[in-house]
């Protein structure tokens, strides 16, 4: 398997075996990290990390993973660079491509990461766009593999706003890897029909089923994983909260939903989550609408079925694998002729 030179923009671009390889490489790097084995396979390289939206997990994952691999990082936020305002993406791509070995981008339209990839000449990694969040899916799948072993044939149910980055990307990931996927929401929030059809084509090949369902208890039946995400995503206007609360409250992940799933089912969330009043927005919503927990109850979030922090940790191992695989040939077998470092 050789992914050197490839971009990582959406899982649509990757064959199932390539995604499985990235998961295997993630587990490999995770083991090295746990054993405290240095793995600075990319010493001397440098990556640019562009964040036009805020981040905790993705930024930290890219920074730690890059440092573990021996690489330097430069963090660019929208205020401290010329991107978009004074300099086009095409020009930015050519400048950064001449200095860096890879570029991460988090922000708005998918077209921006596509343009960065087109004009920079170096691998570009999608750290979240409105449409897709592919590095998150690798972490989710690694977490499910750690839980269940083989994940083919398992059923993942996504509750909430299923027409945005997380719903779209989970549907693609499940369809490619052979997990049954159910988008459970008010039909206003189902993924675009065109993407559903494309994923159904992937699903035919992998032997899985894509379902759209409005009844949350029915959707949860037989599920191995229940997944949710915030009801209002970054970049969406605050005014939309009222409508989202009204439309999506029936899809809050509660104990009753978890009880409808399989006994061994796990709860997943990409985070950050609104499960209590420990956030500024959470408190504002409580004051305005009187609800103290949104997409998931605190009970489920804190329960022994919740795997959200294992999932968050796996962001780093999987992002490391994505960078290593696209910058190096065969990173897993680099040290077969052992030079004593491993
Ligand atoms: N899940 C995720 O992407 O988290 P951040 O927004 O903190 O990066
Ligand atoms: N849908 C969320 C995902 C955050 C990781 C957002 O775009 O804000």
PDB file of N, CA and C in Angstrom, residues 110-212:
ATOM      1  N   UNK A 110     -15.675  22.791   1.071  1.00  0.00           N
ATOM      2  CA  UNK A 110     -14.775  21.733   0.592  1.00  0.00           C
ATOM      3  C   UNK A 110     -13.940  22.222  -0.587  1.00  0.00           C
ATOM      4  N   UNK A 111     -14.484  23.143  -1.362  1.00  0.00           N
ATOM      5  CA  UNK A 111     -13.771  23.680  -2.528  1.00  0.00           C
ATOM      6  C   UNK A 111     -12.429  24.304  -2.107  1.00  0.00           C
ATOM      7  N   UNK A 112     -12.366  24.811  -0.873  1.00  0.00           N
ATOM      8  CA  UNK A 112     -11.113  25.445  -0.410  1.00  0.00           C
ATOM      9  C   UNK A 112     -10.006  24.408  -0.245  1.00  0.00           C
ATOM     10  N   UNK A 113     -10.317  23.278   0.390  1.00  0.00           N
ATOM     11  CA  UNK A 113      -9.255  22.232   0.516  1.00  0.00           C
ATOM     12  C   UNK A 113      -8.917  21.673  -0.852  1.00  0.00           C
ATOM     13  N   UNK A 114      -9.925  21.596  -1.708  1.00  0.00           N
ATOM     14  CA  UNK A 114      -9.648  21.078  -3.064  1.00  0.00           C
ATOM     15  C   UNK A 114      -8.696  22.020  -3.809  1.00  0.00           C
ATOM     16  N   UNK A 115      -8.934  23.325  -3.673  1.00  0.00           N
ATOM     17  CA  UNK A 115      -8.042  24.295  -4.330  1.00  0.00           C
ATOM     18  C   UNK A 115      -6.643  24.285  -3.717  1.00  0.00           C
ATOM     19  N   UNK A 116      -6.581  24.164  -2.405  1.00  0.00           N
ATOM     20  CA  UNK A 116      -5.254  24.089  -1.764  1.00  0.00           C
ATOM     21  C   UNK A 116      -4.489  22.894  -2.326  1.00  0.00           C
ATOM     22  N   UNK A 117      -5.195  21.784  -2.470  1.00  0.00           N
ATOM     23  CA  UNK A 117      -4.558  20.563  -2.984  1.00  0.00           C
ATOM     24  C   UNK A 117      -4.135  20.749  -4.444  1.00  0.00           C
ATOM     25  N   UNK A 118      -5.008  21.392  -5.194  1.00  0.00           N
ATOM     26  CA  UNK A 118      -4.754  21.557  -6.628  1.00  0.00           C
ATOM     27  C   UNK A 118      -3.523  22.424  -6.899  1.00  0.00           C
ATOM     28  N   UNK A 119      -3.348  23.470  -6.091  1.00  0.00           N
ATOM     29  CA  UNK A 119      -2.295  24.439  -6.412  1.00  0.00           C
ATOM     30  C   UNK A 119      -1.044  24.351  -5.548  1.00  0.00           C
ATOM     31  N   UNK A 120      -1.077  23.599  -4.439  1.00  0.00           N
ATOM     32  CA  UNK A 120       0.098  23.629  -3.551  1.00  0.00           C
ATOM     33  C   UNK A 120       1.173  22.639  -3.965  1.00  0.00           C
ATOM     34  N   UNK A 121       0.764  21.543  -4.581  1.00  0.00           N
ATOM     35  CA  UNK A 121       1.758  20.532  -4.980  1.00  0.00           C
ATOM     36  C   UNK A 121       2.248  19.670  -3.821  1.00  0.00           C
ATOM     37  N   UNK A 122       1.684  19.828  -2.627  1.00  0.00           N
ATOM     38  CA  UNK A 122       2.046  18.963  -1.493  1.00  0.00           C
ATOM     39  C   UNK A 122       0.753  18.346  -0.947  1.00  0.00           C
ATOM     40  N   UNK A 123       0.863  17.247  -0.171  1.00  0.00           N
ATOM     41  CA  UNK A 123      -0.363  16.654   0.391  1.00  0.00           C
ATOM     42  C   UNK A 123      -1.140  17.646   1.254  1.00  0.00           C
ATOM     43  N   UNK A 124      -2.447  17.668   1.054  1.00  0.00           N
ATOM     44  CA  UNK A 124      -3.334  18.519   1.855  1.00  0.00           C
ATOM     45  C   UNK A 124      -4.289  17.620   2.626  1.00  0.00           C
ATOM     46  N   UNK A 125      -4.468  17.925   3.919  1.00  0.00           N
ATOM     47  CA  UNK A 125      -5.315  17.124   4.801  1.00  0.00           C
ATOM     48  C   UNK A 125      -6.493  17.964   5.279  1.00  0.00           C
ATOM     49  N   UNK A 126      -7.677  17.409   5.147  1.00  0.00           N
ATOM     50  CA  UNK A 126      -8.895  18.098   5.567  1.00  0.00           C
ATOM     51  C   UNK A 126      -9.095  17.939   7.084  1.00  0.00           C
ATOM     52  N   UNK A 127      -8.969  19.031   7.803  1.00  0.00           N
ATOM     53  CA  UNK A 127      -9.173  19.003   9.256  1.00  0.00           C
ATOM     54  C   UNK A 127     -10.588  19.398   9.646  1.00  0.00           C
ATOM     55  N   UNK A 128     -11.503  19.397   8.718  1.00  0.00           N
ATOM     56  CA  UNK A 128     -12.955  19.674   8.843  1.00  0.00           C
ATOM     57  C   UNK A 128     -13.340  20.794   7.879  1.00  0.00           C
ATOM     58  N   UNK A 129     -14.316  20.474   7.067  1.00  0.00           N
ATOM     59  CA  UNK A 129     -14.985  21.492   6.240  1.00  0.00           C
ATOM     60  C   UNK A 129     -16.473  21.381   6.543  1.00  0.00           C
ATOM     61  N   UNK A 130     -17.268  22.255   5.952  1.00  0.00           N
ATOM     62  CA  UNK A 130     -18.721  22.145   6.161  1.00  0.00           C
ATOM     63  C   UNK A 130     -19.218  20.769   5.722  1.00  0.00           C
ATOM     64  N   UNK A 131     -18.631  20.249   4.675  1.00  0.00           N
ATOM     65  CA  UNK A 131     -19.139  19.009   4.072  1.00  0.00           C
ATOM     66  C   UNK A 131     -18.597  17.729   4.703  1.00  0.00           C
ATOM     67  N   UNK A 132     -17.307  17.733   5.069  1.00  0.00           N
ATOM     68  CA  UNK A 132     -16.665  16.472   5.503  1.00  0.00           C
ATOM     69  C   UNK A 132     -15.714  16.680   6.680  1.00  0.00           C
ATOM     70  N   UNK A 133     -15.536  15.594   7.446  1.00  0.00           N
ATOM     71  CA  UNK A 133     -14.551  15.592   8.545  1.00  0.00           C
ATOM     72  C   UNK A 133     -13.866  14.218   8.542  1.00  0.00           C
ATOM     73  N   UNK A 134     -13.066  13.934   7.517  1.00  0.00           N
ATOM     74  CA  UNK A 134     -12.581  12.554   7.341  1.00  0.00           C
ATOM     75  C   UNK A 134     -11.607  12.048   8.396  1.00  0.00           C
ATOM     76  N   UNK A 135     -10.783  12.938   8.991  1.00  0.00           N
ATOM     77  CA  UNK A 135      -9.849  12.409  10.004  1.00  0.00           C
ATOM     78  C   UNK A 135     -10.628  11.936  11.238  1.00  0.00           C
ATOM     79  N   UNK A 136     -11.766  12.590  11.506  1.00  0.00           N
ATOM     80  CA  UNK A 136     -12.591  12.169  12.646  1.00  0.00           C
ATOM     81  C   UNK A 136     -13.100  10.739  12.452  1.00  0.00           C
ATOM     82  N   UNK A 137     -13.440  10.410  11.231  1.00  0.00           N
ATOM     83  CA  UNK A 137     -14.013   9.075  10.966  1.00  0.00           C
ATOM     84  C   UNK A 137     -12.978   7.984  11.230  1.00  0.00           C
ATOM     85  N   UNK A 138     -11.718   8.270  10.892  1.00  0.00           N
ATOM     86  CA  UNK A 138     -10.681   7.263  11.175  1.00  0.00           C
ATOM     87  C   UNK A 138     -10.614   7.005  12.688  1.00  0.00           C
ATOM     88  N   UNK A 139     -10.676   8.074  13.480  1.00  0.00           N
ATOM     89  CA  UNK A 139     -10.628   7.903  14.943  1.00  0.00           C
ATOM     90  C   UNK A 139     -11.843   7.117  15.434  1.00  0.00           C
ATOM     91  N   UNK A 140     -12.996   7.399  14.843  1.00  0.00           N
ATOM     92  CA  UNK A 140     -14.223   6.693  15.251  1.00  0.00           C
ATOM     93  C   UNK A 140     -14.110   5.203  14.931  1.00  0.00           C
ATOM     94  N   UNK A 141     -13.603   4.901  13.749  1.00  0.00           N
ATOM     95  CA  UNK A 141     -13.496   3.494  13.325  1.00  0.00           C
ATOM     96  C   UNK A 141     -12.430   2.758  14.139  1.00  0.00           C
ATOM     97  N   UNK A 142     -11.335   3.451  14.458  1.00  0.00           N
ATOM     98  CA  UNK A 142     -10.303   2.818  15.298  1.00  0.00           C
ATOM     99  C   UNK A 142     -10.900   2.498  16.679  1.00  0.00           C
ATOM    100  N   UNK A 143     -11.684   3.422  17.202  1.00  0.00           N
ATOM    101  CA  UNK A 143     -12.319   3.214  18.512  1.00  0.00           C
ATOM    102  C   UNK A 143     -13.264   2.009  18.456  1.00  0.00           C
ATOM    103  N   UNK A 144     -14.007   1.898  17.370  1.00  0.00           N
ATOM    104  CA  UNK A 144     -14.931   0.747  17.235  1.00  0.00           C
ATOM    105  C   UNK A 144     -14.152  -0.559  17.065  1.00  0.00           C
ATOM    106  N   UNK A 145     -13.048  -0.503  16.337  1.00  0.00           N
ATOM    107  CA  UNK A 145     -12.216  -1.720  16.200  1.00  0.00           C
ATOM    108  C   UNK A 145     -11.677  -2.153  17.561  1.00  0.00           C
ATOM    109  N   UNK A 146     -11.248  -1.179  18.351  1.00  0.00           N
ATOM    110  CA  UNK A 146     -10.722  -1.513  19.684  1.00  0.00           C
ATOM    111  C   UNK A 146     -11.823  -2.128  20.552  1.00  0.00           C
ATOM    112  N   UNK A 147     -13.046  -1.691  20.340  1.00  0.00           N
ATOM    113  CA  UNK A 147     -14.170  -2.182  21.137  1.00  0.00           C
ATOM    114  C   UNK A 147     -14.620  -3.564  20.689  1.00  0.00           C
ATOM    115  N   UNK A 148     -14.756  -3.718  19.363  1.00  0.00           N
ATOM    116  CA  UNK A 148     -15.435  -4.917  18.846  1.00  0.00           C
ATOM    117  C   UNK A 148     -14.535  -5.861  18.043  1.00  0.00           C
ATOM    118  N   UNK A 149     -13.297  -5.461  17.761  1.00  0.00           N
ATOM    119  CA  UNK A 149     -12.482  -6.267  16.834  1.00  0.00           C
ATOM    120  C   UNK A 149     -12.929  -5.967  15.416  1.00  0.00           C
ATOM    121  N   UNK A 150     -13.428  -6.990  14.731  1.00  0.00           N
ATOM    122  CA  UNK A 150     -13.894  -6.787  13.361  1.00  0.00           C
ATOM    123  C   UNK A 150     -15.152  -5.898  13.375  1.00  0.00           C
ATOM    124  N   UNK A 151     -15.137  -4.843  12.571  1.00  0.00           N
ATOM    125  CA  UNK A 151     -16.296  -3.927  12.612  1.00  0.00           C
ATOM    126  C   UNK A 151     -17.262  -4.139  11.448  1.00  0.00           C
ATOM    127  N   UNK A 152     -16.853  -4.947  10.481  1.00  0.00           N
ATOM    128  CA  UNK A 152     -17.738  -5.232   9.339  1.00  0.00           C
ATOM    129  C   UNK A 152     -19.036  -5.875   9.852  1.00  0.00           C
ATOM    130  N   UNK A 153     -20.172  -5.404   9.349  1.00  0.00           N
ATOM    131  CA  UNK A 153     -21.454  -5.977   9.774  1.00  0.00           C
ATOM    132  C   UNK A 153     -22.029  -5.338  11.030  1.00  0.00           C
ATOM    133  N   UNK A 154     -21.262  -4.473  11.689  1.00  0.00           N
ATOM    134  CA  UNK A 154     -21.795  -3.751  12.852  1.00  0.00           C
ATOM    135  C   UNK A 154     -22.730  -2.650  12.364  1.00  0.00           C
ATOM    136  N   UNK A 155     -23.556  -2.131  13.278  1.00  0.00           N
ATOM    137  CA  UNK A 155     -24.517  -1.087  12.886  1.00  0.00           C
ATOM    138  C   UNK A 155     -24.268   0.199  13.674  1.00  0.00           C
ATOM    139  N   UNK A 156     -24.068   1.291  12.935  1.00  0.00           N
ATOM    140  CA  UNK A 156     -23.878   2.604  13.562  1.00  0.00           C
ATOM    141  C   UNK A 156     -25.078   3.492  13.238  1.00  0.00           C
ATOM    142  N   UNK A 157     -25.626   4.108  14.276  1.00  0.00           N
ATOM    143  CA  UNK A 157     -26.767   5.020  14.086  1.00  0.00           C
ATOM    144  C   UNK A 157     -26.321   6.428  14.443  1.00  0.00           C
ATOM    145  N   UNK A 158     -26.519   7.339  13.509  1.00  0.00           N
ATOM    146  CA  UNK A 158     -26.181   8.746  13.738  1.00  0.00           C
ATOM    147  C   UNK A 158     -27.467   9.526  13.985  1.00  0.00           C
ATOM    148  N   UNK A 159     -27.556  10.171  15.153  1.00  0.00           N
ATOM    149  CA  UNK A 159     -28.768  10.927  15.515  1.00  0.00           C
ATOM    150  C   UNK A 159     -28.485  12.419  15.432  1.00  0.00           C
ATOM    151  N   UNK A 160     -29.374  13.171  14.810  1.00  0.00           N
ATOM    152  CA  UNK A 160     -29.224  14.636  14.820  1.00  0.00           C
ATOM    153  C   UNK A 160     -29.096  15.213  13.428  1.00  0.00           C
ATOM    154  N   UNK A 161     -28.237  16.232  13.303  1.00  0.00           N
ATOM    155  CA  UNK A 161     -28.084  16.932  12.026  1.00  0.00           C
ATOM    156  C   UNK A 161     -27.230  16.081  11.074  1.00  0.00           C
ATOM    157  N   UNK A 162     -27.892  15.241  10.298  1.00  0.00           N
ATOM    158  CA  UNK A 162     -27.166  14.246   9.487  1.00  0.00           C
ATOM    159  C   UNK A 162     -26.767  14.762   8.108  1.00  0.00           C
ATOM    160  N   UNK A 163     -27.029  16.056   7.840  1.00  0.00           N
ATOM    161  CA  UNK A 163     -26.715  16.550   6.481  1.00  0.00           C
ATOM    162  C   UNK A 163     -25.467  17.425   6.472  1.00  0.00           C
ATOM    163  N   UNK A 164     -24.683  17.366   7.569  1.00  0.00           N
ATOM    164  CA  UNK A 164     -23.495  18.207   7.657  1.00  0.00           C
ATOM    165  C   UNK A 164     -22.247  17.304   7.669  1.00  0.00           C
ATOM    166  N   UNK A 165     -21.106  17.911   8.043  1.00  0.00           N
ATOM    167  CA  UNK A 165     -19.841  17.176   7.939  1.00  0.00           C
ATOM    168  C   UNK A 165     -19.830  15.792   8.611  1.00  0.00           C
ATOM    169  N   UNK A 166     -20.340  15.700   9.847  1.00  0.00           N
ATOM    170  CA  UNK A 166     -20.251  14.417  10.546  1.00  0.00           C
ATOM    171  C   UNK A 166     -21.183  13.362   9.966  1.00  0.00           C
ATOM    172  N   UNK A 167     -22.442  13.736   9.719  1.00  0.00           N
ATOM    173  CA  UNK A 167     -23.380  12.761   9.144  1.00  0.00           C
ATOM    174  C   UNK A 167     -22.890  12.273   7.793  1.00  0.00           C
ATOM    175  N   UNK A 168     -22.458  13.200   6.957  1.00  0.00           N
ATOM    176  CA  UNK A 168     -21.965  12.831   5.622  1.00  0.00           C
ATOM    177  C   UNK A 168     -20.779  11.874   5.714  1.00  0.00           C
ATOM    178  N   UNK A 169     -19.813  12.260   6.554  1.00  0.00           N
ATOM    179  CA  UNK A 169     -18.564  11.484   6.579  1.00  0.00           C
ATOM    180  C   UNK A 169     -18.745  10.118   7.229  1.00  0.00           C
ATOM    181  N   UNK A 170     -19.587  10.055   8.253  1.00  0.00           N
ATOM    182  CA  UNK A 170     -19.835   8.743   8.867  1.00  0.00           C
ATOM    183  C   UNK A 170     -20.536   7.815   7.882  1.00  0.00           C
ATOM    184  N   UNK A 171     -21.463   8.374   7.116  1.00  0.00           N
ATOM    185  CA  UNK A 171     -22.165   7.544   6.127  1.00  0.00           C
ATOM    186  C   UNK A 171     -21.174   6.988   5.097  1.00  0.00           C
ATOM    187  N   UNK A 172     -20.255   7.838   4.646  1.00  0.00           N
ATOM    188  CA  UNK A 172     -19.260   7.378   3.664  1.00  0.00           C
ATOM    189  C   UNK A 172     -18.363   6.299   4.292  1.00  0.00           C
ATOM    190  N   UNK A 173     -17.866   6.596   5.508  1.00  0.00           N
ATOM    191  CA  UNK A 173     -16.954   5.659   6.172  1.00  0.00           C
ATOM    192  C   UNK A 173     -17.608   4.308   6.413  1.00  0.00           C
ATOM    193  N   UNK A 174     -18.845   4.331   6.908  1.00  0.00           N
ATOM    194  CA  UNK A 174     -19.551   3.073   7.166  1.00  0.00           C
ATOM    195  C   UNK A 174     -19.782   2.314   5.865  1.00  0.00           C
ATOM    196  N   UNK A 175     -20.230   3.013   4.840  1.00  0.00           N
ATOM    197  CA  UNK A 175     -20.525   2.353   3.562  1.00  0.00           C
ATOM    198  C   UNK A 175     -19.270   1.721   2.967  1.00  0.00           C
ATOM    199  N   UNK A 176     -18.140   2.400   3.106  1.00  0.00           N
ATOM    200  CA  UNK A 176     -16.887   1.866   2.544  1.00  0.00           C
ATOM    201  C   UNK A 176     -16.394   0.660   3.333  1.00  0.00           C
ATOM    202  N   UNK A 177     -16.562   0.719   4.670  1.00  0.00           N
ATOM    203  CA  UNK A 177     -15.971  -0.331   5.518  1.00  0.00           C
ATOM    204  C   UNK A 177     -16.944  -1.449   5.864  1.00  0.00           C
ATOM    205  N   UNK A 178     -18.175  -1.363   5.358  1.00  0.00           N
ATOM    206  CA  UNK A 178     -19.106  -2.475   5.557  1.00  0.00           C
ATOM    207  C   UNK A 178     -19.892  -2.440   6.845  1.00  0.00           C
ATOM    208  N   UNK A 179     -20.067  -1.256   7.441  1.00  0.00           N
ATOM    209  CA  UNK A 179     -20.959  -1.135   8.602  1.00  0.00           C
ATOM    210  C   UNK A 179     -22.308  -0.632   8.107  1.00  0.00           C
ATOM    211  N   UNK A 180     -23.387  -1.167   8.684  1.00  0.00           N
ATOM    212  CA  UNK A 180     -24.716  -0.624   8.384  1.00  0.00           C
ATOM    213  C   UNK A 180     -24.781   0.768   8.999  1.00  0.00           C
ATOM    214  N   UNK A 181     -25.367   1.706   8.258  1.00  0.00           N
ATOM    215  CA  UNK A 181     -25.444   3.092   8.731  1.00  0.00           C
ATOM    216  C   UNK A 181     -26.882   3.560   8.690  1.00  0.00           C
ATOM    217  N   UNK A 182     -27.352   4.107   9.802  1.00  0.00           N
ATOM    218  CA  UNK A 182     -28.689   4.723   9.827  1.00  0.00           C
ATOM    219  C   UNK A 182     -28.549   6.187  10.194  1.00  0.00           C
ATOM    220  N   UNK A 183     -29.060   7.062   9.321  1.00  0.00           N
ATOM    221  CA  UNK A 183     -29.170   8.481   9.656  1.00  0.00           C
ATOM    222  C   UNK A 183     -30.540   8.656  10.274  1.00  0.00           C
ATOM    223  N   UNK A 184     -30.563   9.051  11.550  1.00  0.00           N
ATOM    224  CA  UNK A 184     -31.846   9.166  12.243  1.00  0.00           C
ATOM    225  C   UNK A 184     -32.094  10.622  12.607  1.00  0.00           C
ATOM    226  N   UNK A 185     -33.121  11.188  11.978  1.00  0.00           N
ATOM    227  CA  UNK A 185     -33.406  12.600  12.180  1.00  0.00           C
ATOM    228  C   UNK A 185     -34.765  12.943  11.607  1.00  0.00           C
ATOM    229  N   UNK A 186     -35.161  14.178  11.857  1.00  0.00           N
ATOM    230  CA  UNK A 186     -36.233  14.807  11.119  1.00  0.00           C
ATOM    231  C   UNK A 186     -35.768  14.829   9.645  1.00  0.00           C
ATOM    232  N   UNK A 187     -36.641  14.516   8.704  1.00  0.00           N
ATOM    233  CA  UNK A 187     -36.189  14.337   7.314  1.00  0.00           C
ATOM    234  C   UNK A 187     -35.531  15.586   6.722  1.00  0.00           C
ATOM    235  N   UNK A 188     -35.771  16.756   7.342  1.00  0.00           N
ATOM    236  CA  UNK A 188     -35.089  17.989   6.912  1.00  0.00           C
ATOM    237  C   UNK A 188     -33.571  17.873   7.016  1.00  0.00           C
ATOM    238  N   UNK A 189     -33.139  16.987   7.918  1.00  0.00           N
ATOM    239  CA  UNK A 189     -31.703  16.891   8.221  1.00  0.00           C
ATOM    240  C   UNK A 189     -31.083  15.603   7.690  1.00  0.00           C
ATOM    241  N   UNK A 190     -31.746  14.954   6.761  1.00  0.00           N
ATOM    242  CA  UNK A 190     -31.143  13.774   6.137  1.00  0.00           C
ATOM    243  C   UNK A 190     -30.033  14.214   5.179  1.00  0.00           C
ATOM    244  N   UNK A 191     -29.011  13.366   4.970  1.00  0.00           N
ATOM    245  CA  UNK A 191     -27.961  13.725   4.012  1.00  0.00           C
ATOM    246  C   UNK A 191     -28.551  13.907   2.612  1.00  0.00           C
ATOM    247  N   UNK A 192     -27.841  14.675   1.781  1.00  0.00           N
ATOM    248  CA  UNK A 192     -28.314  14.940   0.414  1.00  0.00           C
ATOM    249  C   UNK A 192     -28.532  13.626  -0.327  1.00  0.00           C
ATOM    250  N   UNK A 193     -29.598  13.576  -1.099  1.00  0.00           N
ATOM    251  CA  UNK A 193     -29.985  12.359  -1.821  1.00  0.00           C
ATOM    252  C   UNK A 193     -28.844  11.818  -2.695  1.00  0.00           C
ATOM    253  N   UNK A 194     -28.121  12.739  -3.328  1.00  0.00           N
ATOM    254  CA  UNK A 194     -27.024  12.326  -4.223  1.00  0.00           C
ATOM    255  C   UNK A 194     -25.937  11.560  -3.450  1.00  0.00           C
ATOM    256  N   UNK A 195     -25.635  12.062  -2.240  1.00  0.00           N
ATOM    257  CA  UNK A 195     -24.612  11.396  -1.427  1.00  0.00           C
ATOM    258  C   UNK A 195     -25.142  10.057  -0.904  1.00  0.00           C
ATOM    259  N   UNK A 196     -26.412  10.029  -0.549  1.00  0.00           N
ATOM    260  CA  UNK A 196     -27.008   8.762  -0.079  1.00  0.00           C
ATOM    261  C   UNK A 196     -26.893   7.715  -1.192  1.00  0.00           C
ATOM    262  N   UNK A 197     -27.203   8.137  -2.414  1.00  0.00           N
ATOM    263  CA  UNK A 197     -27.138   7.180  -3.541  1.00  0.00           C
ATOM    264  C   UNK A 197     -25.715   6.689  -3.772  1.00  0.00           C
ATOM    265  N   UNK A 198     -24.749   7.621  -3.689  1.00  0.00           N
ATOM    266  CA  UNK A 198     -23.348   7.231  -3.866  1.00  0.00           C
ATOM    267  C   UNK A 198     -22.946   6.227  -2.770  1.00  0.00           C
ATOM    268  N   UNK A 199     -23.338   6.518  -1.538  1.00  0.00           N
ATOM    269  CA  UNK A 199     -22.981   5.626  -0.434  1.00  0.00           C
ATOM    270  C   UNK A 199     -23.679   4.277  -0.573  1.00  0.00           C
ATOM    271  N   UNK A 200     -24.867   4.287  -1.134  1.00  0.00           N
ATOM    272  CA  UNK A 200     -25.549   2.995  -1.348  1.00  0.00           C
ATOM    273  C   UNK A 200     -24.778   2.166  -2.377  1.00  0.00           C
ATOM    274  N   UNK A 201     -24.134   2.840  -3.323  1.00  0.00           N
ATOM    275  CA  UNK A 201     -23.289   2.091  -4.277  1.00  0.00           C
ATOM    276  C   UNK A 201     -22.087   1.480  -3.546  1.00  0.00           C
ATOM    277  N   UNK A 202     -21.454   2.278  -2.659  1.00  0.00           N
ATOM    278  CA  UNK A 202     -20.334   1.721  -1.871  1.00  0.00           C
ATOM    279  C   UNK A 202     -20.840   0.550  -1.020  1.00  0.00           C
ATOM    280  N   UNK A 203     -22.019   0.745  -0.447  1.00  0.00           N
ATOM    281  CA  UNK A 203     -22.573  -0.245   0.486  1.00  0.00           C
ATOM    282  C   UNK A 203     -22.861  -1.577  -0.215  1.00  0.00           C
ATOM    283  N   UNK A 204     -23.275  -1.519  -1.469  1.00  0.00           N
ATOM    284  CA  UNK A 204     -23.523  -2.764  -2.218  1.00  0.00           C
ATOM    285  C   UNK A 204     -22.217  -3.554  -2.275  1.00  0.00           C
ATOM    286  N   UNK A 205     -21.109  -2.834  -2.517  1.00  0.00           N
ATOM    287  CA  UNK A 205     -19.800  -3.516  -2.620  1.00  0.00           C
ATOM    288  C   UNK A 205     -19.327  -4.045  -1.277  1.00  0.00           C
ATOM    289  N   UNK A 206     -19.594  -3.302  -0.207  1.00  0.00           N
ATOM    290  CA  UNK A 206     -19.068  -3.732   1.106  1.00  0.00           C
ATOM    291  C   UNK A 206     -20.058  -4.621   1.854  1.00  0.00           C
ATOM    292  N   UNK A 207     -21.257  -4.771   1.320  1.00  0.00           N
ATOM    293  CA  UNK A 207     -22.255  -5.636   1.966  1.00  0.00           C
ATOM    294  C   UNK A 207     -22.982  -4.980   3.116  1.00  0.00           C
ATOM    295  N   UNK A 208     -23.091  -3.656   3.094  1.00  0.00           N
ATOM    296  CA  UNK A 208     -23.809  -2.990   4.193  1.00  0.00           C
ATOM    297  C   UNK A 208     -25.065  -2.298   3.682  1.00  0.00           C
ATOM    298  N   UNK A 209     -25.805  -1.706   4.601  1.00  0.00           N
ATOM    299  CA  UNK A 209     -27.087  -1.087   4.254  1.00  0.00           C
ATOM    300  C   UNK A 209     -27.121   0.346   4.788  1.00  0.00           C
ATOM    301  N   UNK A 210     -27.603   1.268   3.978  1.00  0.00           N
ATOM    302  CA  UNK A 210     -27.769   2.667   4.394  1.00  0.00           C
ATOM    303  C   UNK A 210     -29.263   2.917   4.578  1.00  0.00           C
ATOM    304  N   UNK A 211     -29.638   3.398   5.766  1.00  0.00           N
ATOM    305  CA  UNK A 211     -31.064   3.614   6.072  1.00  0.00           C
ATOM    306  C   UNK A 211     -31.288   5.046   6.544  1.00  0.00           C
ATOM    307  N   UNK A 212     -32.404   5.628   6.148  1.00  0.00           N
ATOM    308  CA  UNK A 212     -32.810   6.940   6.672  1.00  0.00           C
ATOM    309  C   UNK A 212     -34.057   6.693   7.508  1.00  0.00           C
TER     310      UNK A 212
END
